[in-house]
Phi, psi and omega in degrees: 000133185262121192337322179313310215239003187286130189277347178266336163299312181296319178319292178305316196272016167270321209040090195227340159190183178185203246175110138279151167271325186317302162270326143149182179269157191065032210220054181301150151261149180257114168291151171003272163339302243247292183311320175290357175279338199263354176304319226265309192281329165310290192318319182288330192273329175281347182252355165287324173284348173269338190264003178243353134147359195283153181229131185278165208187129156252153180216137148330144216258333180276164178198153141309147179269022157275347164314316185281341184269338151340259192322330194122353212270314188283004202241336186226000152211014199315323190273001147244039153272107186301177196288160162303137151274113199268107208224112194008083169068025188202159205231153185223143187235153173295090246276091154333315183214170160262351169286350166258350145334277195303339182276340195284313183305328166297338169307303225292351176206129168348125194232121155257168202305284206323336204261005190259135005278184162240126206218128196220136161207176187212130181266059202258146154274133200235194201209140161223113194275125228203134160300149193290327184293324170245009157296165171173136174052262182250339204264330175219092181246203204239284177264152192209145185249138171242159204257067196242164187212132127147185223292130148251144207185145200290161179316325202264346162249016195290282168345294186294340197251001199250287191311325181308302186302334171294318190303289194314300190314297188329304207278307179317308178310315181311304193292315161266031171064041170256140198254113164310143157289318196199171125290131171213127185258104184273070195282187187285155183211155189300107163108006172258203192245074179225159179300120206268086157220060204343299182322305190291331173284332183282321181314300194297305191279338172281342141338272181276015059052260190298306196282347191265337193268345157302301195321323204092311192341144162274128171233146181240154164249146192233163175254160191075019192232352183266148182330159168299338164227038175166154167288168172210182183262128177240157194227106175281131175246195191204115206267217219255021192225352170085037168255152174287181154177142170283105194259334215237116182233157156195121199249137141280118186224101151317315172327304192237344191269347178284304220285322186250015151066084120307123196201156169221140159318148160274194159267001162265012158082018164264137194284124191242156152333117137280161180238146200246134164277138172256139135255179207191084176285299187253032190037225165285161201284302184291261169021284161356269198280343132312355182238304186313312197277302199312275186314339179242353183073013198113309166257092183328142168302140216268356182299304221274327175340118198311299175275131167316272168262118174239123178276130182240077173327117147355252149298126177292014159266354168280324232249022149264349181279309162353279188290353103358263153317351173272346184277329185283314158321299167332295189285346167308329181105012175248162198264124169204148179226171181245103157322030203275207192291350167314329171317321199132154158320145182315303182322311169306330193284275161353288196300295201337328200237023173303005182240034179244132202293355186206111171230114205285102187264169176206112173259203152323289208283298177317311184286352178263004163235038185019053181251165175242143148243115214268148189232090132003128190300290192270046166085349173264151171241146192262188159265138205297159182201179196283163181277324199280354192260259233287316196287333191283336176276294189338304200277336178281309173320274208298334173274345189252017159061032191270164164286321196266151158277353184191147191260128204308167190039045163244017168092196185110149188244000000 
């Protein structure tokens, strides 16, 4: 990784997040900055997720640990697990995953075929006891918010729902200016700790099979990479020294929907198997938003940006307008602020605030016509123009999760 781009150096001189020994290792905190990008990313994935059909849901961060042995997790991942809390007579764990929580709430009430698939989801929190040796910024911490969802659903809708979940990833990338590395079909590999059900894995892996060679996608299958209880699809990224990581999942799982006697009326008034999809559009929220400061160095796609807009009075006789124009921003739903000349010379102000996709100048003339001269991020200046002209492409561009900062053939030098 080259230093430049290390998400744990920017994070801290950006101030977007850090680390106490105090709170412990792999127990990052997020400052101001740092929380609105990961709010800005929640938020777009809970409205991606509504808009695909999904219904949140919150579940508890505890569990009995017979929940976990029910699902598989203690008998085949226990050892990234913390130890069980011993709370009258009864041992209770810090939850590893979210998926025996969502089968137990799907338990809790009766289903019919119509009512299929069910599509469940959660932005929860999960706990990994992660060795002290491989923790290190956002990418291998301890606690972790995960982006998990999922589908219950009949065999014959496994596909369509498997593929729905690549299209969301696919679209979640564009907006945030991510490049996959690879595909990867993550099978079982010789010596790990997985459920030994032959039948169900091949079932699970001809699945997910069929959707990558439909999809087009290019893929490789690799051994050793799959969940304890089923293969999945992993969408591999790459931070800037070319190392992997799995920012992206979709799992086909057989597995927990027998373990936890999971069932829907048919149209033969009889009970059947659902089969449950695990997705992942951005996997975790810390993970994420690590790769995001890597790949972009900081300077954010601007929906997602801690700042937006930055206004710069000239003069401290502008900066009743400035500040003006930051209120309007506000009520618009944009993150903006005012530099003014207290700050430094324009030019200073400018660097200070290079990495914000929009910066606003206000001389004389612009404040007695209520224009901006607009600065670009990557270096083009528009011609001064109305602010209520500039906040509305600003505010449209930033609503539609776009990448560009200006919409091509609107000027700029």
């Amino acid at each position: 990784m080259t230093t430049a781009h290390d998400h744990r150096r920017l994070g801290r001189e950006l101030g977007l997040f850090d680390t106490d020994p105090l709170i412990g290792a792999g127990l990052p905190y997020w400052l101001p900055d740092g929380a609105t990008v990961r709010h800005a990313l929640e938020e777009y994935i809970r409205a991606a997720e509504r808009r695909a059909g999904y219904r949140h849901v919150y579940s508890p961060v505890l569990g009995k640990r017979e929940l976990y042995e029910i699902s598989g997790h203690w008998s085949h991942y226990s050892d990234d697990m913390f130890p069980p809390l011993d709370l009258g007579g009864e041992q209770v764990v810090l939850r590893p995953s979210l998926c025996p929580h969502h089968a137990v709430m799907y338990r809790s009430r009766s289903h019919s075929y119509r009512e299929l698939p069910l599509r469940m989801a959660e932005l929860g929190g999960m706990y990994r006891a992660e060795l002290s040796g491989v923790l290190g910024g956002l990418t291998r911490v301890r606690a972790i918010q995960l982006n998990d969802a999922h589908i219950f659903c009949t065999l014959d809708q496994v596909e369509r729902e498997a593929r729905g979940a690549l299209d969301m990833i696919r679209d979640a990338y564009r907006a945030l200016g991510i490049t996959p590395a690879r595909y990867r079909l993550s099978l079982p590999g010789a010596g790990g700790k997985y459920v030994a059900a032959p039948e169900l894995w091949q079932r699970a892996t001809a699945l997910l099979t069929e959707v990558l060679d439909r999809s087009g996608l290019p893929y490789e299958a690799v051994e050793g990479e799959a969940a304890f209880y089923g293969p999945k699809i992993d969408v591999q990224v790459a931070d800037s020294a070319g190392r992997e990581s799995t920012l992206s999942t979709v799992q086909v799982d057989f597995h927990q929907p027998e373990r936890f006697d999971l069932h829907y009326i048919g149209p033969d008034g009889a009970k059947h198997r659902p089969v449950m999809v695990h997705r992942s559009i951005i996997g975790s929220v810390e993970r994420a938003v690590a790769h995001l400061i890597e790949q972009h160095g900081g300077a954010f796609p601007a929906w997602l940006a801690p700042t937006q807009l930055v206004v710069l009075p000239i003069s401290g006789s502008e900066v009743p307008n400035a500040e003006a124009i930051a209120r309007r921003c506000a009520d618009l739903g944009l993150r903006a602020e005012v530099a003014g000349p207290e700050r430094g010379s324009l030019g200073a102000r400018i660097r200070e605030a290079r990495l914000v996709p929009y910066q606003a100048v206000v001389g004389a003339k612009e404040a007695a016509d209520d224009h901006v001269a607009l600065r670009l991020r990557d270096g083009r200046r528009l011609d001064p123009r109305p602010v209520a002209d500039v906040l509305a492409r600003v505010g449209a561009l930033v609503e539609a999760n776009s990448t560009d900062l200006w919409e091509e053939g609107d000027g700029g030098s």
